Amino acid sequence: MKFLVCISNVPDTTSKITFTDNNTLFNSAGVQYILNPYDELGIARALELAEGGKATITVLHVGEISAEPTIRKALALGADDAVRINSKPKDAFFVASQIAAYAKDKKYDILFFGRESIDYNGAQVCSMVAELLGIPSVSIAKKLALEGSIATLDREIEGGIEIIQANLPLAISCSEGISEPKIPNMRGIMSARSKPLLVIEPIEGPDFTHVLRYEAPAQRGKVKLVEAGDAEKLIELLHSQAKVI
Amino acid sequence: MAILVYVEHTEGKFKKSAFEVVSYASALAAKMGTSLSALAIGAIENSELLKLADYGAQKILHASPDSVKGFVNQAYASIVAEAATSEQSDVVCLSNTFSAKGLAPRIAVKLGASFGNGVVDLPDLSDGKFCIKTTAFSGKAFSFEELTQLKKVITISPNSFGVTEQKTSGNIVPFSATLGSTDLGTLIKEIVRNTDKISLPDAERVVSAGRGLKGPENWKMVEELAELLGAATACSKPVSDAGWRPHSEHVGQTGITISPNLYIAIGISGAIQHIAGVSSSKVIVVINTDPEAPFFKVADYGIVGDAFDVIPKLIEAVKANR
């Protein structure tokens, strides 16, 4: 089988988020970039399913050269090779168009995505790629098992789980539960340096959204403290002042 | 010019998020000076469909194709896109549910539309543009984006707009769409619901607890407080990582993002990743033994105290006030 794992390069979860250029650009100064945590889950599950030579794994990233450490990490985890489409990821549709154009004639059985990237939280690329390729997709998958060319998945729904059967080829967006993040071992890190990383140029593609500006969430007023011994006062405040209970 | 709102139902019943997205679409139609149609798919009674008219949906399309058993994002996307075309709708609205994540981007691709994910307010239409406000960086910021295509698909963050009644006389119109042979690539085998609990993404009130609770055996009182308040339960990442609570309860940057009216955090220090997932809650209450816990800086109300003392007192207080 052939797996394609699509990855993003995102600010570390502990990053303070600030903006420059009149709040129109994310301020990446001093920000540590990491492999998107949900994409890590996709790689982890792909590796488990590929164990024993059952599949080859290619990782794909749409982005600039600055993302190469993240791509190398994916290779260190055990992916066989990598492709970087050399372009600023303009918006989700642009990225999806690049991935679909690349994957179109490569006959991948499963395309793995994270449920969303933790920077722009679009949660769109997986479904867009699937639509562009005309294949089924499952978003927010918490479990994936394979039997021949039939996949069985758990998909999160409000207050429960949907158990789904899907034909391959299939695109899935991975969520917690599908696997556990793995840590690359020394051998993986060493071999990642010599694994193939192909850089290709993007296709002409439209983008359909423009970010105008960013804004920090409104600050809350100072916290109103209630004495621990006086907990019923909190309930009263929530009822009569905040009016939420 | 018109607007189409796709309205999700669960086994023939609409949830609050469904009425909210109709309220939103109705307000948007008024703002744009255009008409609104609603669309529901699958088995649902007319009496339930007519409830959408209470929130401003005059024309209610109902598609119930025999070949589609339950939610299949490909088939549903074909139906919604076809309805948008036949209704000449330039804007399609959906509630940002788990299913919408598989559905809405497909509709956008089919229509060649700009896609706006998780909007939290009506768009700004000045200068003939269509600019949305949405959360980014997992709640650490808002992003204002222009949707540049003539057609737009937007999903609305649950609990961000609210439900507004606007009674009109509803008119149910059967709608049939042409489905392709490749539209049915997935099949639901089974649905497992936690029927005894309020679902976290839908919840208006949430009681959440962290490592301060010391172990899974201590969640009984958290659950009792939640039940008394009509709240869902949630937890921090270390708690779900340790297997004390299911992953579906983990809120935060790498879990789910919620915006309830009330979020009570007990024994959670407030790491930046956790706060990101709950910062758009309307009222935040923090209960923690450590007065320096960062969570107090973003809280509206707080108690510096031990969960094991405070929770039983809160339970008593809620019982007494009922």
Coordinates of C-alpha atoms in Angstrom, one line a residue:
Chain A
M1 CA 0.0 0.0 0.0
K2 CA 1.0 3.6 -0.4
F3 CA 0.3 6.2 2.3
L4 CA 0.6 10.0 2.0
V5 CA 0.9 11.9 5.2
C6 CA 0.3 15.7 4.8
I7 CA 2.0 17.8 7.5
S8 CA 2.0 21.4 8.7
N9 CA 4.7 23.3 10.5
V10 CA 3.1 25.3 13.3
P11 CA 4.1 27.5 16.3
D12 CA 4.8 25.4 19.4
T13 CA 1.7 25.1 21.6
T14 CA 3.4 27.3 24.4
S15 CA 3.9 30.2 22.0
K16 CA 2.6 33.6 22.8
I17 CA 0.8 34.8 19.8
T18 CA 1.6 38.4 18.6
F19 CA 1.4 40.2 15.3
T20 CA 3.4 42.7 13.3
D21 CA 2.8 45.0 10.3
N22 CA -0.2 46.6 11.8
N23 CA -1.6 43.3 13.1
T24 CA -1.6 41.8 9.6
L25 CA 1.2 39.3 10.0
F26 CA 1.9 36.6 12.6
N27 CA 5.1 37.6 14.5
S28 CA 7.3 34.5 14.2
A29 CA 10.3 36.1 15.9
G30 CA 11.5 33.9 18.7
V31 CA 8.7 31.3 18.0
Q32 CA 9.7 27.7 17.9
Y33 CA 8.0 25.7 15.1
I34 CA 6.9 22.1 15.5
L35 CA 5.2 19.4 13.6
N36 CA 1.5 20.0 14.0
P37 CA 0.4 17.7 17.0
Y38 CA -2.5 16.2 15.1
D39 CA -0.3 15.4 12.1
E40 CA 2.0 13.6 14.4
L41 CA -0.9 11.3 15.2
G42 CA -1.5 10.7 11.5
I43 CA 2.2 9.7 11.1
A44 CA 2.0 7.5 14.1
R45 CA -1.0 5.6 12.8
A46 CA 0.4 5.3 9.3
L47 CA 3.6 3.9 10.8
E48 CA 1.7 1.3 12.8
L49 CA -0.3 0.2 9.7
A50 CA 2.8 0.1 7.5
E51 CA 4.8 -2.1 10.0
G52 CA 6.4 -5.1 8.5
G53 CA 6.7 -3.5 5.0
K54 CA 2.9 -3.4 4.5
A55 CA 3.1 0.1 3.1
T56 CA 5.4 2.9 2.1
I57 CA 4.9 6.4 3.6
T58 CA 5.5 9.7 1.9
V59 CA 5.2 12.9 3.9
L60 CA 4.1 16.0 2.0
H61 CA 4.4 19.6 3.1
V62 CA 3.3 22.8 1.3
G63 CA 5.6 25.5 2.6
E64 CA 8.9 27.1 2.6
I65 CA 12.4 25.9 3.3
S66 CA 12.2 27.0 6.9
A67 CA 9.9 23.9 7.5
E68 CA 12.6 21.4 6.6
P69 CA 13.5 20.5 10.3
T70 CA 9.9 19.6 10.8
I71 CA 9.9 17.5 7.6
R72 CA 13.1 15.8 8.8
K73 CA 11.4 15.0 12.0
A74 CA 8.7 13.1 10.1
L75 CA 11.4 11.2 8.3
A76 CA 13.1 10.4 11.6
L77 CA 9.9 9.0 12.9
G78 CA 10.0 6.5 10.0
A79 CA 8.5 7.9 6.9
D80 CA 10.3 6.7 3.7
D81 CA 10.6 9.9 1.8
A82 CA 9.3 13.5 1.7
V83 CA 8.1 16.1 -0.7
R84 CA 8.0 19.8 -0.1
I85 CA 5.9 21.9 -2.5
N86 CA 7.8 25.1 -2.4
S87 CA 5.3 27.9 -1.7
K88 CA 3.9 30.0 1.1
P89 CA 0.7 28.3 2.0
K90 CA -1.7 31.1 1.0
D91 CA -5.0 29.6 2.2
A92 CA -6.6 26.2 2.7
F93 CA -7.9 25.9 -0.8
F94 CA -4.5 26.8 -2.2
V95 CA -2.9 24.1 -0.1
A96 CA -5.5 21.6 -0.9
S97 CA -5.1 22.3 -4.7
Q98 CA -1.4 21.7 -4.4
I99 CA -1.8 18.4 -2.5
A100 CA -4.5 17.2 -4.9
A101 CA -2.4 18.1 -8.0
Y102 CA 0.5 16.2 -6.5
A103 CA -1.4 13.1 -5.4
K104 CA -3.7 12.8 -8.4
D105 CA -1.9 10.2 -10.3
K106 CA 0.2 8.6 -7.5
K107 CA -2.4 6.0 -6.4
Y108 CA -2.2 6.6 -2.7
D109 CA -4.4 4.3 -0.7
I110 CA -4.8 6.5 2.4
L111 CA -4.1 10.2 2.7
F112 CA -3.6 11.2 6.4
F113 CA -4.1 14.7 7.7
G114 CA -4.4 16.2 11.2
R115 CA -7.9 17.2 12.3
E116 CA -6.7 20.8 12.1
S117 CA -3.5 22.8 12.2
I118 CA -3.2 24.4 15.6
D119 CA -2.3 27.8 14.0
Y120 CA -5.2 28.6 11.6
N121 CA -7.5 25.8 12.8
G122 CA -9.1 25.6 9.4
A123 CA -9.9 21.9 9.5
Q124 CA -10.6 22.1 5.8
V125 CA -7.7 20.7 3.8
C126 CA -8.5 17.0 4.2
S127 CA -12.1 17.4 3.0
M128 CA -11.1 19.7 0.2
V129 CA -8.4 17.4 -1.1
A130 CA -10.8 14.5 -1.0
E131 CA -13.4 16.5 -2.9
L132 CA -10.8 17.5 -5.5
L133 CA -9.7 13.9 -5.9
G134 CA -13.3 12.5 -5.8
I135 CA -12.6 10.1 -3.0
P136 CA -14.3 9.5 0.3
S137 CA -13.1 11.1 3.5
V138 CA -13.6 10.9 7.2
S139 CA -13.0 13.9 9.4
I140 CA -12.0 13.7 13.1
A141 CA -11.2 10.0 13.1
K142 CA -10.4 8.5 16.5
K143 CA -9.7 5.0 15.3
L144 CA -8.6 3.4 12.0
A145 CA -8.3 -0.3 11.2
L146 CA -7.7 -1.9 7.8
E147 CA -8.8 -5.2 6.4
G148 CA -7.9 -5.6 2.8
S149 CA -9.2 -2.5 1.0
I150 CA -11.9 -1.8 3.6
A151 CA -11.2 0.7 6.4
T152 CA -13.2 0.8 9.6
L153 CA -13.1 4.1 11.5
D154 CA -14.5 5.8 14.6
R155 CA -15.6 9.3 13.9
E156 CA -16.3 11.7 16.7
I157 CA -19.8 13.2 16.7
E158 CA -21.4 15.4 19.3
G159 CA -22.0 13.2 22.4
G160 CA -20.8 10.0 20.8
I161 CA -19.1 8.0 18.1
E162 CA -20.0 7.0 14.6
I163 CA -18.5 3.7 13.4
I164 CA -17.9 4.0 9.6
Q165 CA -16.8 1.6 6.9
A166 CA -15.0 3.2 4.0
N167 CA -13.5 2.2 0.7
L168 CA -10.0 3.0 -0.3
P169 CA -8.6 5.3 -1.5
L170 CA -9.6 7.4 1.5
A171 CA -8.6 10.7 3.1
I172 CA -8.8 11.0 6.9
S173 CA -8.2 13.7 9.4
C174 CA -6.8 12.3 12.6
S175 CA -7.7 13.1 16.1
E176 CA -6.7 12.0 19.6
G177 CA -7.2 8.3 20.2
I178 CA -6.1 7.2 16.7
S179 CA -2.6 6.6 18.0
E180 CA 0.0 8.1 20.4
P181 CA 2.7 10.5 19.3
K182 CA 6.0 8.7 18.8
I183 CA 9.5 9.9 19.6
P184 CA 12.2 9.4 17.0
N185 CA 15.1 7.1 18.0
M186 CA 18.7 7.8 17.3
R187 CA 18.8 5.5 14.3
G188 CA 15.7 7.3 12.8
I189 CA 17.3 10.7 13.3
M190 CA 20.6 9.5 11.6
S191 CA 18.8 7.9 8.7
A192 CA 16.4 10.9 8.2
R193 CA 19.4 12.9 7.0
S194 CA 19.9 10.8 4.0
K195 CA 16.3 10.0 3.1
P196 CA 15.0 11.7 -0.1
L197 CA 13.4 15.1 0.2
L198 CA 12.1 16.2 -3.1
V199 CA 11.3 19.9 -3.6
I200 CA 8.9 20.7 -6.3
E201 CA 7.4 24.0 -7.5
P202 CA 3.7 24.8 -6.9
I203 CA 1.0 24.8 -9.6
E204 CA -0.8 28.0 -10.4
G205 CA -3.5 28.0 -7.9
P206 CA -6.1 30.4 -6.7
D207 CA -6.6 31.5 -3.1
F208 CA -10.1 32.4 -2.1
T209 CA -9.6 34.2 1.2
H210 CA -7.4 37.1 2.3
V211 CA -6.5 37.7 5.9
L212 CA -7.0 41.4 6.6
R213 CA -5.9 41.6 10.2
Y214 CA -5.6 39.8 13.5
E215 CA -6.8 40.9 16.9
A216 CA -6.1 39.7 20.4
P217 CA -9.1 38.5 22.4
A218 CA -10.6 41.1 24.7
Q219 CA -9.1 41.2 28.1
R220 CA -11.4 40.2 30.9
G221 CA -11.8 42.5 34.0
K222 CA -10.0 41.6 37.2
V223 CA -11.1 38.4 38.7
K224 CA -13.6 38.6 41.5
L225 CA -12.5 36.4 44.3
V226 CA -14.8 34.6 46.7
E227 CA -13.6 33.2 50.0
A228 CA -13.3 29.4 50.0
G229 CA -15.4 29.2 53.1
D230 CA -18.2 31.1 51.4
A231 CA -18.7 29.0 48.3
E232 CA -22.4 29.6 48.2
K233 CA -21.7 33.2 47.5
L234 CA -20.2 32.1 44.1
I235 CA -23.4 30.3 43.2
E236 CA -25.4 33.4 44.1
L237 CA -23.1 35.6 42.0
L238 CA -23.3 33.3 39.0
H239 CA -27.1 33.4 39.4
S240 CA -27.9 37.0 40.1
Q241 CA -24.8 38.9 38.6
A242 CA -23.4 36.8 35.8
K243 CA -26.9 35.3 35.1
V244 CA -25.4 32.0 33.8
I245 CA -27.1 29.6 36.1
Chain B
M1 CA -27.8 36.7 -3.9
A2 CA -30.0 34.5 -1.7
I3 CA -28.8 32.5 1.4
L4 CA -29.1 28.8 2.0
V5 CA -28.7 27.4 5.5
Y6 CA -28.1 23.7 5.9
V7 CA -29.6 22.5 9.1
E8 CA -28.3 19.3 10.8
H9 CA -30.6 17.1 12.9
T10 CA -29.9 14.2 15.2
E11 CA -32.4 11.3 14.6
G12 CA -35.1 13.7 13.4
K13 CA -34.6 16.3 16.1
F14 CA -33.0 19.7 15.8
K15 CA -30.5 20.9 18.5
K16 CA -30.0 24.4 19.7
S17 CA -27.0 24.8 17.3
A18 CA -29.4 24.2 14.5
F19 CA -31.8 27.0 15.6
E20 CA -28.7 29.2 16.1
V21 CA -27.4 28.8 12.6
V22 CA -30.9 29.5 11.2
S23 CA -31.0 32.6 13.4
Y24 CA -27.6 33.6 12.1
A25 CA -28.6 33.0 8.4
S26 CA -31.8 34.9 8.9
A27 CA -30.0 37.9 10.4
L28 CA -27.5 37.7 7.5
A29 CA -30.3 37.6 4.9
A30 CA -31.8 40.8 6.5
K31 CA -28.4 42.5 6.5
M32 CA -27.9 41.6 2.8
G33 CA -31.5 42.4 1.9
T34 CA -32.1 39.0 0.5
S35 CA -34.1 35.8 1.1
L36 CA -33.3 32.7 3.1
S37 CA -34.0 29.0 2.4
A38 CA -33.3 26.2 4.8
L39 CA -32.4 22.7 3.9
A40 CA -32.6 19.5 5.9
I41 CA -31.6 16.0 4.8
G42 CA -32.9 12.6 5.9
A43 CA -35.8 11.3 7.9
I44 CA -37.5 14.1 9.9
E45 CA -41.1 14.9 10.6
N46 CA -42.8 18.0 9.1
S47 CA -43.7 19.2 12.5
E48 CA -40.0 19.3 13.4
L49 CA -39.1 21.0 10.1
L50 CA -41.6 23.7 10.7
K51 CA -39.8 24.7 13.9
L52 CA -37.2 26.3 11.6
A53 CA -39.8 28.9 10.6
D54 CA -39.7 30.2 14.2
Y55 CA -36.2 31.5 13.5
G56 CA -36.9 33.1 10.2
A57 CA -36.7 30.2 7.6
Q58 CA -39.7 30.7 5.3
K59 CA -38.8 28.2 2.7
I60 CA -37.8 24.8 4.1
L61 CA -36.3 22.4 1.6
H62 CA -36.4 18.7 2.6
A63 CA -34.3 16.1 0.8
S64 CA -34.7 12.5 1.7
P65 CA -33.0 10.3 -0.9
D66 CA -33.6 6.6 -0.6
S67 CA -30.0 5.7 -1.5
V68 CA -28.5 7.7 1.4
K69 CA -28.7 6.0 4.8
G70 CA -27.4 8.4 7.3
F71 CA -24.7 11.0 7.0
V72 CA -22.2 10.6 4.1
N73 CA -20.3 13.8 3.6
Q74 CA -19.9 13.2 -0.2
A75 CA -23.6 12.7 -0.9
Y76 CA -24.7 15.4 1.5
A77 CA -22.3 17.9 -0.2
S78 CA -23.8 17.1 -3.5
I79 CA -27.3 17.7 -2.2
V80 CA -26.4 21.0 -0.5
A81 CA -24.5 22.2 -3.5
E82 CA -27.3 21.4 -5.8
A83 CA -29.8 23.1 -3.5
A84 CA -27.6 26.2 -3.4
T85 CA -27.5 26.3 -7.2
S86 CA -31.2 25.8 -7.7
E87 CA -32.0 28.4 -5.0
Q88 CA -29.4 30.7 -6.6
S89 CA -27.8 31.1 -3.2
D90 CA -24.5 32.9 -3.0
V91 CA -24.0 32.2 0.7
V92 CA -24.3 28.8 2.3
C93 CA -24.3 28.7 6.2
L94 CA -23.8 25.7 8.4
S95 CA -23.2 25.2 12.1
N96 CA -19.6 24.2 12.8
T97 CA -20.3 20.7 14.1
F98 CA -18.1 17.6 13.7
S99 CA -20.1 16.6 10.6
A100 CA -19.7 20.0 9.1
K101 CA -16.0 19.6 9.1
G102 CA -16.3 16.8 6.6
L103 CA -19.1 18.5 4.7
A104 CA -18.6 22.3 4.4
P105 CA -15.2 22.3 2.7
R106 CA -16.6 19.9 0.1
I107 CA -19.5 22.2 -0.7
A108 CA -17.1 25.1 -1.1
V109 CA -15.0 23.1 -3.6
K110 CA -18.1 22.1 -5.5
L111 CA -19.4 25.7 -5.7
G112 CA -15.9 27.3 -6.3
A113 CA -16.7 29.2 -3.2
S114 CA -14.6 31.0 -0.6
F115 CA -14.7 29.1 2.7
G116 CA -14.9 30.7 6.1
N117 CA -14.5 28.4 9.0
G118 CA -16.0 28.9 12.5
V119 CA -17.2 32.5 12.2
V120 CA -18.2 34.2 15.5
D121 CA -20.1 37.2 14.2
L122 CA -22.1 38.5 11.2
P123 CA -19.8 39.5 8.4
D124 CA -18.8 43.1 7.7
L125 CA -20.3 44.0 4.4
S126 CA -18.9 47.6 4.0
D127 CA -17.3 48.6 0.6
G128 CA -19.1 45.7 -1.1
K129 CA -16.8 43.2 0.6
F130 CA -17.6 40.2 2.7
C131 CA -15.3 40.0 5.7
I132 CA -15.7 37.4 8.4
K133 CA -14.4 37.3 12.0
T134 CA -13.1 33.9 13.1
T135 CA -10.9 32.5 15.8
A136 CA -7.3 31.6 15.0
F137 CA -4.3 30.1 16.9
S138 CA -6.7 28.0 18.8
G139 CA -8.5 30.9 20.5
K140 CA -5.4 32.9 21.1
A141 CA -6.5 35.5 18.5
F142 CA -9.2 36.5 16.1
S143 CA -8.7 36.7 12.4
F144 CA -10.6 39.0 10.0
E145 CA -10.7 37.6 6.5
E146 CA -12.1 38.7 3.3
L147 CA -13.9 36.0 1.3
T148 CA -13.1 37.0 -2.2
Q149 CA -15.2 34.7 -4.3
L150 CA -18.8 35.6 -5.3
K151 CA -20.0 32.4 -3.6
K152 CA -19.2 31.7 0.1
V153 CA -19.6 28.8 2.4
I154 CA -19.4 29.7 6.1
T155 CA -19.6 27.6 9.3
I156 CA -20.8 29.3 12.5
S157 CA -19.1 28.5 15.8
P158 CA -21.8 27.0 18.1
N159 CA -22.8 29.4 21.0
S160 CA -21.2 32.4 19.4
F161 CA -24.3 34.0 18.0
G162 CA -27.2 32.8 20.1
V163 CA -30.8 31.9 19.2
T164 CA -33.2 34.6 18.1
E165 CA -36.8 33.9 17.5
Q166 CA -38.3 35.5 14.4
K167 CA -41.6 33.8 13.6
T168 CA -42.6 33.4 10.0
S169 CA -44.9 31.0 8.2
G170 CA -42.9 28.0 7.1
N171 CA -43.4 26.3 3.7
I172 CA -42.0 22.8 3.3
V173 CA -40.8 22.0 -0.2
P174 CA -39.5 18.5 -1.1
F175 CA -36.1 18.7 -2.8
S176 CA -34.5 15.9 -4.8
A177 CA -30.9 15.9 -5.9
T178 CA -29.0 13.8 -8.4
L179 CA -26.4 11.7 -6.7
G180 CA -23.4 10.3 -8.5
S181 CA -22.2 6.7 -8.2
T182 CA -19.1 7.9 -6.3
D183 CA -21.1 9.8 -3.7
L184 CA -21.4 6.9 -1.3
G185 CA -17.9 6.0 -0.4
T186 CA -18.6 5.7 3.3
L187 CA -21.2 3.8 5.3
I188 CA -22.3 4.2 8.9
K189 CA -22.2 0.8 10.6
E190 CA -23.2 1.9 14.0
I191 CA -23.7 5.0 16.1
V192 CA -22.8 4.9 19.8
R193 CA -24.2 7.7 21.9
N194 CA -23.5 8.7 25.5
T195 CA -27.2 9.3 26.1
D196 CA -26.9 10.0 29.8
K197 CA -24.7 13.0 29.3
I198 CA -24.8 16.5 27.9
S199 CA -22.5 16.6 24.9
L200 CA -19.5 18.9 25.5
P201 CA -19.6 20.8 22.2
D202 CA -23.3 21.6 22.6
A203 CA -23.1 22.4 26.3
E204 CA -24.0 25.9 27.6
R205 CA -22.3 25.2 30.9
V206 CA -19.2 23.1 31.5
V207 CA -17.5 21.9 34.7
S208 CA -13.9 20.9 34.0
A209 CA -11.3 19.5 36.3
G210 CA -7.5 18.9 36.2
R211 CA -4.7 17.2 38.0
G212 CA -5.8 18.9 41.2
L213 CA -8.5 16.2 41.5
K214 CA -5.6 13.7 42.2
G215 CA -7.2 10.7 40.5
P216 CA -10.1 9.4 38.4
E217 CA -11.9 8.1 41.5
N218 CA -12.5 11.7 42.6
W219 CA -14.6 12.6 39.5
K220 CA -17.9 11.6 41.2
M221 CA -18.3 15.0 42.8
V222 CA -17.3 16.8 39.6
E223 CA -20.0 14.9 37.8
E224 CA -22.5 15.6 40.5
L225 CA -21.9 19.3 40.4
A226 CA -22.1 19.2 36.6
E227 CA -25.4 17.4 36.7
L228 CA -26.9 19.8 39.2
L229 CA -25.9 22.7 37.0
G230 CA -27.0 21.1 33.8
A231 CA -23.4 21.1 32.6
A232 CA -21.2 18.9 30.6
T233 CA -17.9 17.6 32.1
A234 CA -14.5 18.3 30.6
C235 CA -10.9 17.9 31.6
S236 CA -7.3 19.2 31.0
K237 CA -4.8 17.4 28.8
P238 CA -2.8 15.7 31.5
V239 CA -6.0 14.2 32.8
S240 CA -7.0 12.7 29.4
D241 CA -3.4 11.7 28.7
A242 CA -3.3 9.8 32.0
G243 CA -6.5 8.0 31.0
W244 CA -8.5 9.4 33.9
R245 CA -11.0 10.7 31.4
P246 CA -11.8 10.1 27.8
H247 CA -10.1 12.1 25.1
S248 CA -13.4 13.5 24.0
E249 CA -13.5 15.5 27.2
H250 CA -10.1 17.2 26.7
V251 CA -10.5 20.9 26.0
G252 CA -7.6 23.0 25.0
Q253 CA -5.4 23.8 22.0
T254 CA -4.9 20.1 21.0
G255 CA -8.3 19.1 22.3
I256 CA -11.6 20.7 21.5
T257 CA -12.3 24.4 21.6
I258 CA -15.5 25.4 23.3
S259 CA -17.4 28.6 24.1
P260 CA -20.0 27.9 26.7
N261 CA -21.8 30.5 28.7
L262 CA -20.1 29.2 31.9
Y263 CA -16.8 27.4 32.3
I264 CA -15.8 26.2 35.7
A265 CA -12.2 25.1 36.0
I266 CA -11.3 23.1 39.1
G267 CA -7.7 22.2 39.9
I268 CA -6.5 23.4 36.5
S269 CA -3.6 25.8 36.6
G270 CA -4.3 27.3 33.2
A271 CA -1.5 26.5 30.8
I272 CA -1.6 28.7 27.8
Q273 CA -2.7 25.7 25.7
H274 CA -5.7 25.0 28.0
I275 CA -6.8 28.6 28.1
A276 CA -6.7 28.8 24.3
G277 CA -9.5 26.2 24.1
V278 CA -11.8 28.0 26.5
S279 CA -11.0 31.7 26.2
S280 CA -14.2 32.5 24.3
S281 CA -16.4 31.2 27.2
K282 CA -18.6 34.0 28.4
V283 CA -18.0 33.5 32.1
I284 CA -14.9 31.7 33.5
V285 CA -14.7 30.5 37.1
V286 CA -11.5 29.2 38.5
I287 CA -11.0 27.2 41.6
N288 CA -7.4 26.4 42.5
T289 CA -5.3 26.1 45.7
D290 CA -2.6 28.2 44.1
P291 CA -3.4 31.9 44.2
E292 CA -0.6 32.4 41.6
A293 CA -2.2 30.0 39.1
P294 CA -2.2 31.7 35.7
F295 CA -5.8 30.8 35.1
F296 CA -6.9 33.5 37.6
K297 CA -5.7 36.1 35.2
V298 CA -8.3 35.3 32.7
A299 CA -11.1 34.4 35.1
D300 CA -14.2 36.4 35.9
Y301 CA -14.7 34.7 39.3
G302 CA -12.4 32.7 41.4
I303 CA -12.0 30.8 44.7
V304 CA -8.5 30.1 46.1
G305 CA -9.2 26.9 47.8
D306 CA -9.0 23.1 47.7
A307 CA -11.2 21.3 45.3
F308 CA -12.1 18.7 48.0
D309 CA -13.4 21.5 50.2
V310 CA -15.0 23.7 47.6
I311 CA -16.8 21.2 45.4
P312 CA -19.0 19.7 48.2
K313 CA -19.9 23.3 49.3
L314 CA -20.8 24.3 45.8
I315 CA -23.0 21.1 45.5
E316 CA -24.7 22.0 48.7
A317 CA -25.2 25.6 47.6
V318 CA -26.7 24.6 44.3
K319 CA -29.1 22.1 46.0
A320 CA -30.2 24.7 48.5
N321 CA -30.9 27.3 45.8
R322 CA -33.0 25.1 43.6

